Amino acid sequence: MPAPAQRRLIFAHIDEPGYTNDLACYLKHGGYEVMKKAFTRPPAELMDEVKKSGLRGRGGAGFPCGVKWSLVDRKSGKPIYLIVNADESEPGTFKDRYIMHQDPHQLIEGTMISCFANNVKQAYIYIRGEMPHGARILEKAIAEARAANLVGPNILGSNYSCEIYVHRGAGAYICGEETGLIESLEGKRANPRIKPPYFPAVLGLYQCPTIVNNVETLCHVKHIVDMGGEAYTKIGTPNNTGTRIFCVSGHVQKPGYYEFEAGKITMGQLLNDVCGGPLPGRTFKAVIPGGSSAKIMRFGERYKGKRKVGADLVDYDWGVEDVPMDFDSLAMIGTMGGSGGVIVMDDSVNMVEALANINAFYSHESCGQCTPCREGSLWMKKITTRMVHGEAREQDAALLKGVADQIPGRTICAFGEACSWPTQSFIAKFGDEFKNYHQDKKAAKPADALPLI
Amino acid sequence: MIAPPKPDLVTVNIDGKDIAVPKGTNVIEAARQLGIEIPHYCYHPKLTVAGNCRMCLIEMGMPAMDPATKAPIVDAATGKQKINWIPRPQIGCATNASPGLHVKTNSPMAREAREGVTEFLLINHPLDCPICDQAGECKLQEHSTAYGRGYSRFVEQKNVKPKRTQLGPRVTLDDERCILCSRCVRFSKEVAKDDVLGFVDRGSYSTLTCYPGKQLANNYSLNTVDICPVGALTSTDFRFKMRVWFLKQTPSIDTESSVGANTEVWSREGVIYRVTPRQNDGVNDTWMADSGRMLYKQVKADNRLLEYSVDRTAALPAVALAKAGDLLNAGSVAIVGSGRSSVEEQFLTRKLADALKVSAVLVSRVGAGDKILVSADRNPNVRGALVTGLIAALPAQQLTSLAADIDAGKVKTVLSVGEDLTAAGLTAAQLAKVSVVYLGTHKNATSDAAKVVIPALTVFEKSGTLVNQQFRLQKFAKAVPGPAGVADDLVTLATLVGAVTRSTVASDLGSLWAVIAAEVKPLATATYANLPATGLLLDATPWAALPFCEGETLHFKPAAAAATA
C-alpha cells in the first residue's frame, strides 16, 4: 500500500519558497484572522472546541489538552499563567524549532487564542537555551505583533489584554519537564517538583495555576478553533486526532520532518516510501519511534494481540513496518509516540555502542535531585562506557537490566522512565548482542567504522 | 469495623493496623505512632518536604468505590471493601493521611524499592565508615544494614569529590559522603534564614557548596551537622575526636540566654566532646545555636578557678568557708546573686539574704536577640530569681546603688555569686574598700580582688533547674565531675547559710526540693525528680507586668507583643 500524502497543517508554510517569518507575510497568508474571530466568542466555547477536538499534547506524553485545561484551578482567584514549552531537547526531535524559526506568528496566534480561552493575562515562551536564534526570532515576532496590537493591552479593541515574554532556558534537558521548567522560570535550578502537591494546574509558576503546553500543541489549537473541534476529529484516527509531525533521523535515504494524519501512516510507509528506505546496501535493524527515551523496536519482531476497532476487538499481528504511527498503537506494542522523533538504525549499528551514546546523554542530563535517576543513570553510563571502551563482561547485560529496573516509577519526574527505558528495551530486544559484546569486541572493526564518542 | 474517627482525625491502615491521626499527618509520622519505621533521609519533621531521597517508598492504596454511585466495592472473598493498590510505590513523606488510606511498608514492592535506593546511594559513597565521625549514628549505615542487599554489583570507578571543604568556620564538608538530601540547604533557608547553601553541577556529580563569596557562618551552622543523615557535614571542632558510641549522653540546658534550649552533653571519662540540641517542640524544636555548643570549652578553660583561697593565698576549703562565714556574720553585707545560678542556688541565696536581713541584687546581661534561639536576656534564669523570691523587680545592668552604699561606708562585705563586680560598674577602689567573698567558676577582676575565693561548678558539672523566658522550669543534669576538691555549689551555699543561721541546711536536690516546694508557692507541686524532660510551664501571671527585655524567638512571643498583635 503506498503511503498517503502528507497533510501539512502546522508545517503548511515550512520551507515554502518566499515565505518569511515576519508579520507582513503571515498576515498576507490570512494570519491572526482566527484569533480575531476567536476573540468574539466566549472563552468557554473555545475551551469546549479544544476538548471536543481530542487534541493530545505533542510534547511527548500525549495528555489530552482539553483535560489539562479543565484541571486548572479557576476558583483560587490567583492569576493563571500559560507557559509555552519550547525547550525541545529530546534527542531526535526537531519540529518546534522549525515552527519558531520559520512560522513564529503561528505559535503566537495559537498562544494568544489559548490564553484568551483560559483567561490568561501573561504567557511565557520558555525556549531552549541552545536556541538563541529562535529566541531572537520570537522576540522580534512578538515585538511586531505588539506593535500591531495583536499582543499586549486591549488587543484590537477587545478589552482583552495579554503579554507574552520570551524566556531563554538554562541549557538542560530537564528544563523541559514542566515543573522543572517552572522552577527554572522562577530563577532556580530546574529541579522538578514533587506531585503531589505541586501540580502545575494548581500550584505552578509562583504557586499560581499554570498551563504548560508544547509549541506544536498550541499551534494545533489555532487550527482547531479555525475549523471547529468536530471537524478536527475527522483528521487522523479516533483518539489520535489531528496531524503528527515525524522527525526522521538516522539511516534512511531522506531524513527530515514529515507531517501526516495521525495513525494514517505506518512505520514501514514512513521509512520506506516517504524516507526512501535504507541506505544502499544496508537493511533496517531498529527504530526508536518517539524520541530517544521511547522504547526501541527491532525489525523482524512481531507484535500480536487484540485491539479495539470501533466497538469490536480485533486481532492484530504486526511487524515493525505495519505499526500505525499514533499514540495508542505505539503504546499498545510497548513503546510510545512521544515527541515524534523517529531514530532509525541500520545493520551497521552496534546496539551496545548506540546505547552507550544514549546513556551518556541521560546521565549528563539527570538533575541529580532524586536518588534512583541520579545514581542509576550514571551507573548505566559507566557500564556501557566500560563495555565500549574497556572491559565488557558477559554478566553486564543482566547487570544493566537490574540497574534499569530499579529506576522507573520511583522518581520525582518522568526522567526516571526516560533514562531507563532505552536500556530496558535495548536489552530486551538485543540481549544477545549485549551478552556477546565481550566476544564481538575482540573482533577487528570494519575499516569504515566511525570512531566512538 | 473501623470506629468513626474524631472530627479532626482520619483513620489510616498501615501494615494491617488502623490508626487515627490528625489530618495532614504524613505516612512516616503515622507509621511512627504505630511503632513502624519507614526509613528516610531527606524528610525531617521540622523542615519542608523535599521528597528526593526516595527511601520512604511505600505501597499505597485507597478503598475502591464505584465511580458512578460512590458506593464501596466489596471484595466477595473477604467481605471487606476492596483496596485499589497503586501499581507504583509512593513516597511516605509527601503522602498525607486521608480517610481510608491503606499502606504497606514491607510489601515486596516496597522492599525492592528500598533495596534499590540503598544500592544506588552506596555505589558512589566512599564507604569510609572506619574513619567517619558519623559512624554509629549514621542513617545510611543503619538503613544499609537493615534494608540493603548486603552485596555490591558496582565494579566501576566511584565519583571523586572534595573531601574537606571548609563551608564555614565551624563546618567541614566531605562531599563524597553527601547523599544530596538537601536537609542542610532547607535548614539554612527555612530556619536559620541564611540561604547560603546550594548544589552545583548535575546528576551524580552534584556538589554541595556555598554561594560564591559566602560562607556557612551563621550562628546555627552546626545544626546542619546534626541533621546531616550521613557524615558529609562534620563539626570542625568534633571531627576525628571521638567515636560516638563511647560517649555518654546527659540532658542539659543551653545557658547562653533565657531561651533555655534543651541540649544533650556528650562526654566520656569526665571529658565533654560536644553539645547537641535535644528535641523540645515547645522550646527549640531540634535546634540550638552554635554559640551555646561552645560553652563546654569553659570547663577546661585556662582561667578556671580551681582552688579555694583567702587573701589570695590557697587555703583549705573548710578554712575558706569559715572565713566567708565570719565575714557574713560580721554584718553590713551586700549580696549579689546571679541570673545564671540554678533555681536551687537562687533559693539558697535568698535564704542567706533572709538570714542576713538584706535584699539581694542581680546583674542583668542584655544583648541583641537573634529572633531564633538566642534571646536578648543573656541570663538563663532571671525568672528563677523572681519565682524563688530572690528578687522582686528586674535587675539592672549596673550596681549603682551598691556602689553608692560602698562609697557611703554602709557595706563592709560583698558576697558575689559568680558575678564580676567590676563588669557591673564597681571600680577597683570601691572593691578595695570592702571584703569580697567570690563564688565563681573563672578568674576575673573580682576574683583577683576578693578576700575569699570559693571555686564553683559550671552547668555541666552539677544538676539543677532553670526557668526560661516562657516560665518553663527545665532541669539539667551533671554530665562530668567538677574539678578535684571543688564542692558542689549547693553544698557551698548551704554551708554559708548554715554558718549564718547556725543550723544544718539541706544541700542535696531531693531534700532541698522538699523545702523549696514548701516555701515557694509557684513550685509547690514540683520536685526535681518528677520534672518532665520537656519542662514544666509555671504560672507567669504574677510577673506579667514586668518589662522583660526579650523579643520574639522561636516558640516565644513576648507578652506585650502578644497583646498588641
XYZ file of N, CA and C in Angstrom, chain A residues 166-283:
354
model
N 9.455 36.110 26.130
C 10.342 35.004 25.775
C 11.355 34.849 26.895
N 11.481 33.654 27.405
C 12.473 33.390 28.442
C 13.427 32.333 27.925
N 14.706 32.662 27.920
C 15.670 31.692 27.403
C 16.020 30.670 28.477
N 16.034 29.439 28.064
C 16.214 28.330 29.003
C 17.608 28.255 29.567
N 17.757 27.386 30.560
C 19.005 27.294 31.308
C 19.949 26.239 30.733
N 19.622 25.715 29.555
C 20.563 24.794 28.915
C 20.616 23.421 29.528
N 19.464 22.854 29.824
C 19.446 21.488 30.332
C 18.180 20.803 29.861
N 18.318 19.518 29.599
C 17.187 18.714 29.142
C 16.046 18.767 30.148
N 16.397 18.745 31.440
C 15.380 18.665 32.488
C 14.549 19.938 32.543
N 15.036 21.027 31.960
C 14.256 22.261 31.932
C 12.981 22.081 31.112
N 12.883 21.004 30.357
C 11.684 20.763 29.568
C 10.624 19.995 30.349
N 10.982 19.423 31.501
C 9.993 18.780 32.374
C 9.171 19.908 32.968
N 7.845 19.818 32.951
C 7.065 21.037 33.206
C 7.328 21.675 34.559
N 7.479 20.881 35.628
C 7.732 21.525 36.922
C 9.181 21.993 37.036
N 10.091 21.277 36.363
C 11.473 21.757 36.303
C 11.538 23.061 35.544
N 10.777 23.130 34.468
C 10.692 24.356 33.681
C 10.189 25.512 34.532
N 9.167 25.243 35.336
C 8.602 26.297 36.179
C 9.639 26.776 37.188
N 10.357 25.832 37.806
C 11.413 26.215 38.746
C 12.454 27.086 38.040
N 12.831 26.655 36.852
C 13.841 27.391 36.102
C 13.340 28.790 35.746
N 12.080 28.858 35.364
C 11.490 30.152 35.016
C 11.453 31.068 36.237
N 11.309 30.469 37.419
C 11.328 31.256 38.654
C 12.740 31.664 39.042
N 13.712 31.196 38.286
C 15.090 31.605 38.550
C 15.883 30.632 39.384
N 15.367 29.414 39.536
C 16.082 28.440 40.363
C 16.654 27.331 39.498
N 17.346 26.402 40.147
C 17.773 25.188 39.455
C 16.529 24.436 38.993
N 16.610 23.836 37.821
C 15.423 23.164 37.282
C 15.215 21.801 37.920
N 15.061 21.771 39.230
C 14.741 20.519 39.901
C 13.234 20.310 39.847
N 12.777 19.244 39.200
C 11.331 19.024 39.148
C 10.726 18.955 40.547
N 9.471 19.392 40.632
C 8.798 19.411 41.931
C 8.060 18.102 42.173
N 7.786 17.843 43.447
C 7.039 16.629 43.768
C 5.548 16.859 43.540
N 4.931 15.842 42.960
C 3.497 15.887 42.679
C 2.853 14.661 43.305
N 1.987 14.727 44.267
C 1.504 15.942 44.899
C 2.574 16.577 45.782
N 2.410 17.820 46.161
C 1.254 18.700 45.936
C 1.421 19.660 44.761
N 2.583 19.709 44.118
C 2.826 20.801 43.173
C 2.377 20.462 41.748
N 1.079 20.230 41.565
C 0.564 20.078 40.215
C 0.485 21.468 39.589
N 1.059 21.644 38.406
C 1.061 22.983 37.806
C -0.335 23.585 37.692
N -1.333 22.757 37.461
C -2.683 23.297 37.288
C -3.185 23.981 38.557
N -2.572 23.676 39.696
C -2.991 24.288 40.964
C -1.871 25.144 41.544
N -0.696 24.569 41.697
C 0.435 25.279 42.284
C 1.594 25.270 41.286
N 1.513 26.117 40.303
C 2.540 26.135 39.265
C 3.489 27.293 39.434
N 3.585 28.103 38.377
C 4.505 29.235 38.408
C 4.122 30.197 39.530
N 5.087 30.547 40.359
C 4.856 31.412 41.534
C 3.668 30.919 42.353
N 3.521 29.620 42.433
C 2.445 28.968 43.205
C 1.048 29.350 42.703
N 0.950 29.725 41.425
C -0.338 30.035 40.821
C -0.686 28.949 39.806
N -1.970 28.801 39.500
C -2.345 27.818 38.490
C -1.674 28.123 37.144
N -1.155 27.092 36.517
C -0.334 27.293 35.331
C -0.622 26.203 34.308
N -0.686 26.614 33.047
C -0.839 25.667 31.946
C 0.489 25.602 31.222
N 1.008 24.422 31.039
C 2.237 24.265 30.268
C 1.906 23.433 29.038
N 2.070 24.023 27.864
C 1.768 23.312 26.620
C 2.958 23.385 25.680
N 3.078 22.343 24.886
C 4.132 22.281 23.884
C 3.847 23.257 22.728
N 4.895 23.662 22.042
C 4.763 24.591 20.918
C 3.772 24.070 19.877
N 3.980 22.825 19.477
C 3.138 22.262 18.423
C 1.680 22.162 18.881
N 1.483 21.799 20.153
C 0.120 21.686 20.685
C -0.630 23.007 20.516
N 0.046 24.101 20.881
C -0.621 25.402 20.813
C -0.903 25.809 19.369
N -0.033 25.389 18.446
C -0.308 25.671 17.034
C -1.562 24.914 16.586
N -1.706 23.678 17.104
C -2.902 22.922 16.758
C -4.164 23.634 17.241
N -4.059 24.301 18.408
C -5.234 24.989 18.956
C -5.765 26.005 17.939
N -4.833 26.698 17.285
C -5.256 27.686 16.283
C -6.123 27.006 15.202
N -5.650 25.856 14.722
C -6.377 25.182 13.646
C -7.690 24.590 14.136
N -7.698 24.153 15.397
C -8.939 23.602 15.948
C -10.000 24.700 16.040
N -9.577 25.870 16.542
C -10.531 26.969 16.678
C -10.980 27.428 15.287
N -10.081 27.336 14.326
C -10.407 27.732 12.951
C -11.456 26.807 12.339
N -11.188 25.504 12.419
C -12.088 24.574 11.711
C -13.170 24.020 12.621
N -13.026 24.219 13.935
C -14.003 23.635 14.869
C -13.528 22.290 15.364
N -13.795 22.022 16.621
C -13.306 20.785 17.237
C -13.833 19.552 16.544
N -15.091 19.631 16.123
C -15.734 18.496 15.459
C -14.997 18.136 14.176
N -14.728 19.156 13.372
C -14.061 18.924 12.096
C -12.646 18.396 12.307
N -11.994 18.865 13.378
C -10.629 18.442 13.643
C -10.554 16.946 13.920
N -11.610 16.422 14.568
C -11.571 14.993 14.875
C -11.603 14.139 13.612
N -12.006 14.737 12.508
C -12.041 13.984 11.241
C -10.626 13.738 10.712
N -9.699 14.548 11.168
C -8.308 14.336 10.770
C -7.732 13.266 11.684
N -6.955 12.387 11.128
C -6.354 11.343 11.947
C -7.319 10.233 12.246
N -7.118 9.563 13.375
C -7.952 8.436 13.756
C -8.564 8.734 15.117
N -9.648 8.024 15.474
C -10.274 8.312 16.771
C -9.282 8.190 17.921
N -9.355 9.143 18.829
C -8.471 9.230 19.993
C -7.033 9.612 19.619
N -6.748 9.700 18.338
C -5.442 10.168 17.894
C -5.700 11.168 16.779
N -6.325 12.261 17.181
C -6.806 13.197 16.171
C -5.696 14.131 15.718
N -5.962 14.754 14.574
C -5.041 15.760 14.056
C -3.865 15.157 13.320
N -2.914 16.006 13.058
C -1.729 15.545 12.343
C -0.593 15.358 13.326
N 0.373 14.582 12.887
C 1.578 14.430 13.696
C 2.784 14.734 12.819
N 3.757 15.403 13.419
C 4.992 15.682 12.686
C 6.009 14.631 13.100
N 6.582 13.971 12.119
C 7.609 12.970 12.411
C 8.965 13.527 12.012
N 9.878 13.521 12.949
C 11.229 13.989 12.674
C 12.070 12.743 12.485
N 12.347 12.412 11.245
C 13.059 11.168 10.976
C 14.543 11.473 10.852
N 15.329 10.751 11.632
C 16.775 10.933 11.552
C 17.432 9.563 11.541
N 18.666 9.532 11.118
C 19.390 8.274 11.118
C 19.536 7.692 9.723
N 19.550 6.373 9.666
C 19.959 5.695 8.455
C 18.819 5.489 7.459
N 18.314 6.571 6.909
C 17.359 6.495 5.800
C 17.870 7.399 4.688
N 17.330 7.201 3.527
C 17.799 7.981 2.376
C 17.448 9.463 2.514
N 16.211 9.711 2.988
C 15.769 11.106 3.066
C 15.268 11.438 4.477
N 16.194 11.683 5.403
C 15.744 12.092 6.734
C 15.108 13.474 6.672
N 14.294 13.781 7.642
C 13.655 15.100 7.627
C 12.380 15.086 8.434
N 11.569 16.139 8.272
C 10.315 16.225 9.024
C 9.156 16.068 8.060
N 8.202 15.280 8.479
C 7.054 14.977 7.630
C 5.806 15.049 8.484
N 4.778 15.672 7.946
C 3.541 15.789 8.714
C 2.459 14.937 8.070
N 1.890 14.041 8.865
C 0.836 13.156 8.370
C -0.322 13.148 9.352
N -1.456 12.701 8.855
C -2.573 12.485 9.769
C -2.202 11.350 10.715
N -2.498 11.567 11.989
C -2.083 10.585 12.990
C -2.737 9.240 12.710
N -1.947 8.188 12.733
C -2.477 6.842 12.591
C -2.791 6.433 11.170
N -2.619 7.374 10.226
C -2.969 7.031 8.839
C -1.766 6.477 8.098
N -0.600 6.543 8.713
C 0.591 6.051 8.032
C 1.278 5.040 8.948
N 1.844 4.024 8.370
C 2.542 3.033 9.186
C 4.039 3.342 9.181
N 4.715 2.700 10.101
C 6.159 2.879 10.203
C 6.852 2.509 8.896
N 6.385 1.409 8.269
C 7.008 0.955 7.031
C 6.826 1.969 5.921
N 5.600 2.525 5.818
C 5.357 3.533 4.781
C 6.235 4.757 5.009
N 6.343 5.155 6.276
C 7.130 6.343 6.592
C 8.589 6.132 6.217
N 9.136 4.998 6.605
C 10.563 4.801 6.393
C 10.877 4.421 4.954
N 10.070 3.555 4.356
C 10.392 3.056 3.022
C 9.898 3.985 1.924
N 8.604 4.383 2.001
C 8.040 5.169 0.908
C 8.395 6.640 1.033
N 8.253 7.177 2.238
C 8.448 8.612 2.423
C 9.934 8.944 2.523
N 10.634 8.147 3.306
C 12.047 8.472 3.550
C 12.990 7.725 2.620
N 12.469 6.987 1.700
C 13.303 6.383 0.677
C 14.006 5.104 1.074
N 13.649 4.532 2.223
C 14.221 3.249 2.591
C 15.638 3.362 3.126
N 16.250 2.196 3.387
C 17.599 2.198 3.967
C 18.640 2.689 2.969
N 19.791 3.022 3.511
C 20.894 3.451 2.662
C 21.306 2.286 1.781
N 21.926 2.563 0.625
C 22.255 1.490 -0.309
C 23.064 0.380 0.357
N 22.622 -0.821 0.145
C 23.356 -1.973 0.640
C 23.137 -2.267 2.109
N 22.258 -1.525 2.750
C 22.037 -1.753 4.185
C 20.593 -2.211 4.395
N 20.338 -2.756 5.564
C 18.964 -3.091 5.944
C 18.662 -2.459 7.295
